Amino acid sequence: MRLGVLFSGGKDSTLALHKTAAEEEVTCLITLNSTNPESFMFHTPNINVSRLQAEALGLPLIERVTEGKAEKELDDLEEAINEAVREYALDGIVSGAIESVYQAERIQRVCNRLEVWSFNPLWKSNQVDLLREIVKRGFKVIISGIFAYPLDAGWLGRELDESLIKELVALEVDYGVSPSGEGGEIETTVLDAPLFRKKIDVEEFEILARGNTGVFNIKKAKLTIK
Amino acid sequence: MILIVDMNFKKHSLAYHEFVLPLVAIVEEFDDFTVKHHLEMGLEVASEYNKVLLSGNALRNNLFHVRKTGFEWIKQCSKPVLGICAGMQAIGLAFGLQLRACQEIGMVDVTTLLSNPLFSSKFRAYALHNCSVEPSEEFAVLAESGLCVQAIKHKQKDIFGVLFHPEVRNTAIIKRFLKT
């Protein structure tokens, strides 16, 4: 099957891509660039980095801009998927949804209308197990957005490793923060992964944060040999 | 020992992660288990296990358009069976029930019609299907949504079918099936 991956450049969509590539052909990536920092459906920080990630993966990228306003965002998603399906003769779409019925059912509906398959290879997975799998597979992932109490600017730019996973687990116990950020509490950016032919070096960044909301904004980055 | 039957279009499909692994996560807390693909199934295989769970599959997996037979073993199976979505449709096909087109995608309201060991009253559940089964003499309808039959039970045997996906928001239903 020729499949397009809904790709935010974060850990979940990148892991979904790796699981897909083990079974089927990943034909292209589909990214929605949201101009709304509190996008309902899509991960927002550093979404422009997805062009570098697509280049590192050697995959074409279909990009669409969305204002990120609830249902309008779905129309934009449908248009992006439609374009990808037509341009790359796709049989289906893959998402990195884990728990969100909101996200999963809307993607299912769009795929149903377009008569293509919908796959969610991370669906219902244990979130902490997924974080450990990401580290074990050798992904380099940084925290690039925080959107919930008690997270603060100190978390931004930190690399995902076992000690960070332990801290995330503690946050879930104490504050109910989803360890994989499935509730939009945390966003991540993948700088390297097994299927990346090159890795991303961040050359310039800025941390924009106020209280429990902030982003690690990558201003300049390049691909380097692994 | 529990048997999970993978109802997806092929063994080791990408949909395995989505429809079988969530069942594995629930079952492994209760008992040892094995996963078999539906094309590997027969009465002899099923008889080696205490209980059988039939998974769902992808919305576009029109399994039954190409394969309307091959589920006869379910009819002869003397072990408790719980079929989920495509699994319920397979139970229907095994017993000669008609499939009826009725698409539902997302959370639906389910109303219990008959007292049973798995669920009660009204609840919301995740649905992902293109068709359900028509009621028959041999099966009791346990629950419905506004649109279609949502759960059935064979009147003599412990063979249950649920059209919704209990592994998503109603895991207690699967746990009760495993416990009873």
mmCIF file of N, CA, C and O in Angstrom, chain B residues 52-102:
data_model
loop_
_atom_site.group_PDB
_atom_site.id
_atom_site.type_symbol
_atom_site.label_atom_id
_atom_site.label_comp_id
_atom_site.label_asym_id
_atom_site.label_seq_id
_atom_site.Cartn_x
_atom_site.Cartn_y
_atom_site.Cartn_z
ATOM 1 N N VAL B 52 -12.450 -17.070 23.488
ATOM 2 C CA VAL B 52 -12.007 -16.548 22.193
ATOM 3 C C VAL B 52 -12.497 -15.104 22.022
ATOM 4 O O VAL B 52 -13.678 -14.814 22.234
ATOM 5 N N LEU B 53 -11.564 -14.216 21.658
ATOM 6 C CA LEU B 53 -11.899 -12.816 21.334
ATOM 7 C C LEU B 53 -11.637 -12.601 19.847
ATOM 8 O O LEU B 53 -10.548 -12.919 19.358
ATOM 9 N N LEU B 54 -12.632 -12.076 19.137
ATOM 10 C CA LEU B 54 -12.441 -11.765 17.718
ATOM 11 C C LEU B 54 -12.271 -10.257 17.588
ATOM 12 O O LEU B 54 -13.126 -9.497 18.032
ATOM 13 N N SER B 55 -11.183 -9.816 16.990
ATOM 14 C CA SER B 55 -10.895 -8.375 16.929
ATOM 15 C C SER B 55 -11.778 -7.661 15.909
ATOM 16 O O SER B 55 -12.438 -8.304 15.084
ATOM 17 N N GLY B 56 -11.719 -6.344 15.933
ATOM 18 C CA GLY B 56 -12.305 -5.543 14.867
ATOM 19 C C GLY B 56 -11.284 -5.396 13.749
ATOM 20 O O GLY B 56 -10.200 -5.996 13.789
ATOM 21 N N ASN B 57 -11.639 -4.587 12.757
ATOM 22 C CA ASN B 57 -10.665 -4.283 11.708
ATOM 23 C C ASN B 57 -10.956 -2.910 11.112
ATOM 24 O O ASN B 57 -11.891 -2.228 11.528
ATOM 25 N N ALA B 58 -10.116 -2.502 10.149
ATOM 26 C CA ALA B 58 -10.224 -1.145 9.597
ATOM 27 C C ALA B 58 -11.536 -0.966 8.841
ATOM 28 O O ALA B 58 -12.078 -1.917 8.278
ATOM 29 N N LEU B 59 -12.007 0.277 8.823
ATOM 30 C CA LEU B 59 -13.288 0.594 8.183
ATOM 31 C C LEU B 59 -13.306 0.160 6.717
ATOM 32 O O LEU B 59 -14.322 -0.259 6.195
ATOM 33 N N ARG B 60 -12.152 0.281 6.072
ATOM 34 C CA ARG B 60 -12.091 -0.022 4.650
ATOM 35 C C ARG B 60 -11.792 -1.500 4.385
ATOM 36 O O ARG B 60 -11.671 -1.930 3.242
ATOM 37 N N ASN B 61 -11.663 -2.249 5.453
ATOM 38 C CA ASN B 61 -11.344 -3.672 5.332
ATOM 39 C C ASN B 61 -12.631 -4.444 5.012
ATOM 40 O O ASN B 61 -13.276 -4.985 5.892
ATOM 41 N N ASN B 62 -13.013 -4.443 3.739
ATOM 42 C CA ASN B 62 -14.266 -5.097 3.377
ATOM 43 C C ASN B 62 -14.087 -6.607 3.290
ATOM 44 O O ASN B 62 -14.344 -7.235 2.279
ATOM 45 N N LEU B 63 -13.654 -7.137 4.413
ATOM 46 C CA LEU B 63 -13.339 -8.557 4.539
ATOM 47 C C LEU B 63 -14.457 -9.433 4.000
ATOM 48 O O LEU B 63 -14.220 -10.409 3.301
ATOM 49 N N PHE B 64 -15.686 -9.043 4.318
ATOM 50 C CA PHE B 64 -16.790 -9.957 4.035
ATOM 51 C C PHE B 64 -17.318 -9.830 2.617
ATOM 52 O O PHE B 64 -18.149 -10.595 2.207
ATOM 53 N N HIS B 65 -16.804 -8.851 1.885
ATOM 54 C CA HIS B 65 -17.171 -8.782 0.473
ATOM 55 C C HIS B 65 -16.419 -9.857 -0.296
ATOM 56 O O HIS B 65 -16.848 -10.315 -1.334
ATOM 57 N N VAL B 66 -15.260 -10.209 0.230
ATOM 58 C CA VAL B 66 -14.457 -11.214 -0.475
ATOM 59 C C VAL B 66 -14.519 -12.574 0.215
ATOM 60 O O VAL B 66 -14.208 -13.596 -0.377
ATOM 61 N N ARG B 67 -14.942 -12.587 1.451
ATOM 62 C CA ARG B 67 -14.864 -13.839 2.186
ATOM 63 C C ARG B 67 -16.097 -13.981 3.057
ATOM 64 O O ARG B 67 -16.102 -13.564 4.206
ATOM 65 N N LYS B 68 -17.133 -14.556 2.495
ATOM 66 C CA LYS B 68 -18.364 -14.696 3.263
ATOM 67 C C LYS B 68 -18.394 -16.014 4.017
ATOM 68 O O LYS B 68 -19.264 -16.256 4.841
ATOM 69 N N THR B 69 -17.466 -16.887 3.712
ATOM 70 C CA THR B 69 -17.428 -18.180 4.412
ATOM 71 C C THR B 69 -16.116 -18.274 5.180
ATOM 72 O O THR B 69 -15.273 -17.391 5.098
ATOM 73 N N GLY B 70 -15.945 -19.352 5.890
ATOM 74 C CA GLY B 70 -14.689 -19.544 6.609
ATOM 75 C C GLY B 70 -14.823 -19.280 8.094
ATOM 76 O O GLY B 70 -13.865 -19.405 8.848
ATOM 77 N N PHE B 71 -16.030 -18.890 8.521
ATOM 78 C CA PHE B 71 -16.230 -18.637 9.950
ATOM 79 C C PHE B 71 -17.101 -19.716 10.604
ATOM 80 O O PHE B 71 -17.572 -19.542 11.722
ATOM 81 N N GLU B 72 -17.294 -20.843 9.885
ATOM 82 C CA GLU B 72 -18.190 -21.902 10.398
ATOM 83 C C GLU B 72 -17.725 -22.428 11.750
ATOM 84 O O GLU B 72 -18.540 -22.869 12.560
ATOM 85 N N TRP B 73 -16.428 -22.397 11.979
ATOM 86 C CA TRP B 73 -15.891 -22.894 13.252
ATOM 87 C C TRP B 73 -16.532 -22.176 14.438
ATOM 88 O O TRP B 73 -16.667 -22.768 15.517
ATOM 89 N N ILE B 74 -16.924 -20.916 14.245
ATOM 90 C CA ILE B 74 -17.532 -20.161 15.353
ATOM 91 C C ILE B 74 -18.855 -20.839 15.757
ATOM 92 O O ILE B 74 -19.181 -20.937 16.940
ATOM 93 N N LYS B 75 -19.571 -21.334 14.758
ATOM 94 C CA LYS B 75 -20.874 -21.966 15.008
ATOM 95 C C LYS B 75 -20.713 -23.236 15.843
ATOM 96 O O LYS B 75 -21.551 -23.545 16.686
ATOM 97 N N GLN B 76 -19.622 -23.940 15.592
ATOM 98 C CA GLN B 76 -19.413 -25.206 16.320
ATOM 99 C C GLN B 76 -18.649 -25.010 17.640
ATOM 100 O O GLN B 76 -18.532 -25.942 18.439
ATOM 101 N N CYS B 77 -18.148 -23.828 17.857
ATOM 102 C CA CYS B 77 -17.274 -23.586 19.014
ATOM 103 C C CYS B 77 -18.072 -23.675 20.321
ATOM 104 O O CYS B 77 -19.125 -23.069 20.473
ATOM 105 N N SER B 78 -17.541 -24.457 21.267
ATOM 106 C CA SER B 78 -18.255 -24.614 22.544
ATOM 107 C C SER B 78 -17.703 -23.667 23.614
ATOM 108 O O SER B 78 -18.184 -23.633 24.742
ATOM 109 N N LYS B 79 -16.672 -22.900 23.273
ATOM 110 C CA LYS B 79 -16.060 -21.981 24.238
ATOM 111 C C LYS B 79 -16.735 -20.605 24.148
ATOM 112 O O LYS B 79 -17.274 -20.246 23.101
ATOM 113 N N PRO B 80 -16.680 -19.832 25.246
ATOM 114 C CA PRO B 80 -17.224 -18.466 25.176
ATOM 115 C C PRO B 80 -16.483 -17.628 24.123
ATOM 116 O O PRO B 80 -15.249 -17.691 24.031
ATOM 117 N N VAL B 81 -17.260 -16.912 23.332
ATOM 118 C CA VAL B 81 -16.685 -16.086 22.260
ATOM 119 C C VAL B 81 -17.212 -14.658 22.416
ATOM 120 O O VAL B 81 -18.402 -14.466 22.696
ATOM 121 N N LEU B 82 -16.316 -13.675 22.254
ATOM 122 C CA LEU B 82 -16.748 -12.279 22.159
ATOM 123 C C LEU B 82 -16.193 -11.712 20.858
ATOM 124 O O LEU B 82 -14.976 -11.628 20.684
ATOM 125 N N GLY B 83 -17.085 -11.371 19.946
ATOM 126 C CA GLY B 83 -16.681 -10.786 18.672
ATOM 127 C C GLY B 83 -16.891 -9.289 18.703
ATOM 128 O O GLY B 83 -17.959 -8.810 19.079
ATOM 129 N N ILE B 84 -15.846 -8.539 18.306
ATOM 130 C CA ILE B 84 -15.907 -7.078 18.312
ATOM 131 C C ILE B 84 -16.002 -6.581 16.867
ATOM 132 O O ILE B 84 -15.136 -6.897 16.049
ATOM 133 N N CYS B 85 -17.020 -5.822 16.574
ATOM 134 C CA CYS B 85 -17.203 -5.179 15.267
ATOM 135 C C CYS B 85 -17.129 -6.206 14.124
ATOM 136 O O CYS B 85 -18.069 -6.964 13.943
ATOM 137 N N ALA B 86 -16.021 -6.267 13.393
ATOM 138 C CA ALA B 86 -15.898 -7.280 12.339
ATOM 139 C C ALA B 86 -16.083 -8.671 12.940
ATOM 140 O O ALA B 86 -16.609 -9.582 12.283
ATOM 141 N N GLY B 87 -15.669 -8.826 14.205
ATOM 142 C CA GLY B 87 -15.834 -10.106 14.900
ATOM 143 C C GLY B 87 -17.309 -10.439 15.092
ATOM 144 O O GLY B 87 -17.723 -11.601 14.965
ATOM 145 N N MET B 88 -18.107 -9.417 15.400
ATOM 146 C CA MET B 88 -19.550 -9.650 15.527
ATOM 147 C C MET B 88 -20.158 -9.979 14.166
ATOM 148 O O MET B 88 -21.028 -10.852 14.053
ATOM 149 N N GLN B 89 -19.688 -9.296 13.125
ATOM 150 C CA GLN B 89 -20.194 -9.588 11.778
ATOM 151 C C GLN B 89 -19.830 -11.018 11.366
ATOM 152 O O GLN B 89 -20.636 -11.714 10.729
ATOM 153 N N ALA B 90 -18.642 -11.484 11.750
ATOM 154 C CA ALA B 90 -18.219 -12.851 11.435
ATOM 155 C C ALA B 90 -19.119 -13.863 12.151
ATOM 156 O O ALA B 90 -19.490 -14.901 11.582
ATOM 157 N N ILE B 91 -19.484 -13.551 13.402
ATOM 158 C CA ILE B 91 -20.413 -14.424 14.140
ATOM 159 C C ILE B 91 -21.742 -14.488 13.365
ATOM 160 O O ILE B 91 -22.304 -15.565 13.143
ATOM 161 N N GLY B 92 -22.193 -13.307 12.932
ATOM 162 C CA GLY B 92 -23.431 -13.246 12.158
ATOM 163 C C GLY B 92 -23.354 -14.113 10.913
ATOM 164 O O GLY B 92 -24.268 -14.906 10.640
ATOM 165 N N LEU B 93 -22.253 -14.000 10.181
ATOM 166 C CA LEU B 93 -22.103 -14.791 8.951
ATOM 167 C C LEU B 93 -22.073 -16.283 9.258
ATOM 168 O O LEU B 93 -22.648 -17.093 8.539
ATOM 169 N N ALA B 94 -21.399 -16.650 10.357
ATOM 170 C CA ALA B 94 -21.303 -18.072 10.733
ATOM 171 C C ALA B 94 -22.693 -18.666 10.967
ATOM 172 O O ALA B 94 -22.951 -19.821 10.636
ATOM 173 N N PHE B 95 -23.588 -17.849 11.525
ATOM 174 C CA PHE B 95 -24.920 -18.357 11.858
ATOM 175 C C PHE B 95 -25.972 -17.963 10.816
ATOM 176 O O PHE B 95 -27.171 -18.121 11.059
ATOM 177 N N GLY B 96 -25.535 -17.432 9.698
ATOM 178 C CA GLY B 96 -26.460 -17.128 8.599
ATOM 179 C C GLY B 96 -27.261 -15.858 8.781
ATOM 180 O O GLY B 96 -28.284 -15.671 8.109
ATOM 181 N N LEU B 97 -26.828 -14.955 9.673
ATOM 182 C CA LEU B 97 -27.533 -13.670 9.817
ATOM 183 C C LEU B 97 -27.208 -12.782 8.625
ATOM 184 O O LEU B 97 -26.133 -12.881 8.046
ATOM 185 N N GLN B 98 -28.142 -11.912 8.290
ATOM 186 C CA GLN B 98 -27.902 -10.964 7.206
ATOM 187 C C GLN B 98 -27.134 -9.756 7.739
ATOM 188 O O GLN B 98 -27.385 -9.307 8.858
ATOM 189 N N LEU B 99 -26.203 -9.240 6.922
ATOM 190 C CA LEU B 99 -25.538 -7.987 7.277
ATOM 191 C C LEU B 99 -26.372 -6.829 6.719
ATOM 192 O O LEU B 99 -26.971 -6.954 5.647
ATOM 193 N N ARG B 100 -26.397 -5.738 7.461
ATOM 194 C CA ARG B 100 -27.184 -4.586 7.021
ATOM 195 C C ARG B 100 -26.307 -3.330 7.061
ATOM 196 O O ARG B 100 -25.645 -3.076 8.061
ATOM 197 N N ALA B 101 -26.313 -2.575 5.974
ATOM 198 C CA ALA B 101 -25.481 -1.367 5.910
ATOM 199 C C ALA B 101 -25.967 -0.347 6.935
ATOM 200 O O ALA B 101 -27.154 -0.047 7.009
ATOM 201 N N CYS B 102 -25.069 0.150 7.777
ATOM 202 C CA CYS B 102 -25.393 1.241 8.712
ATOM 203 C C CYS B 102 -24.077 1.778 9.259
ATOM 204 O O CYS B 102 -23.525 1.267 10.206
#
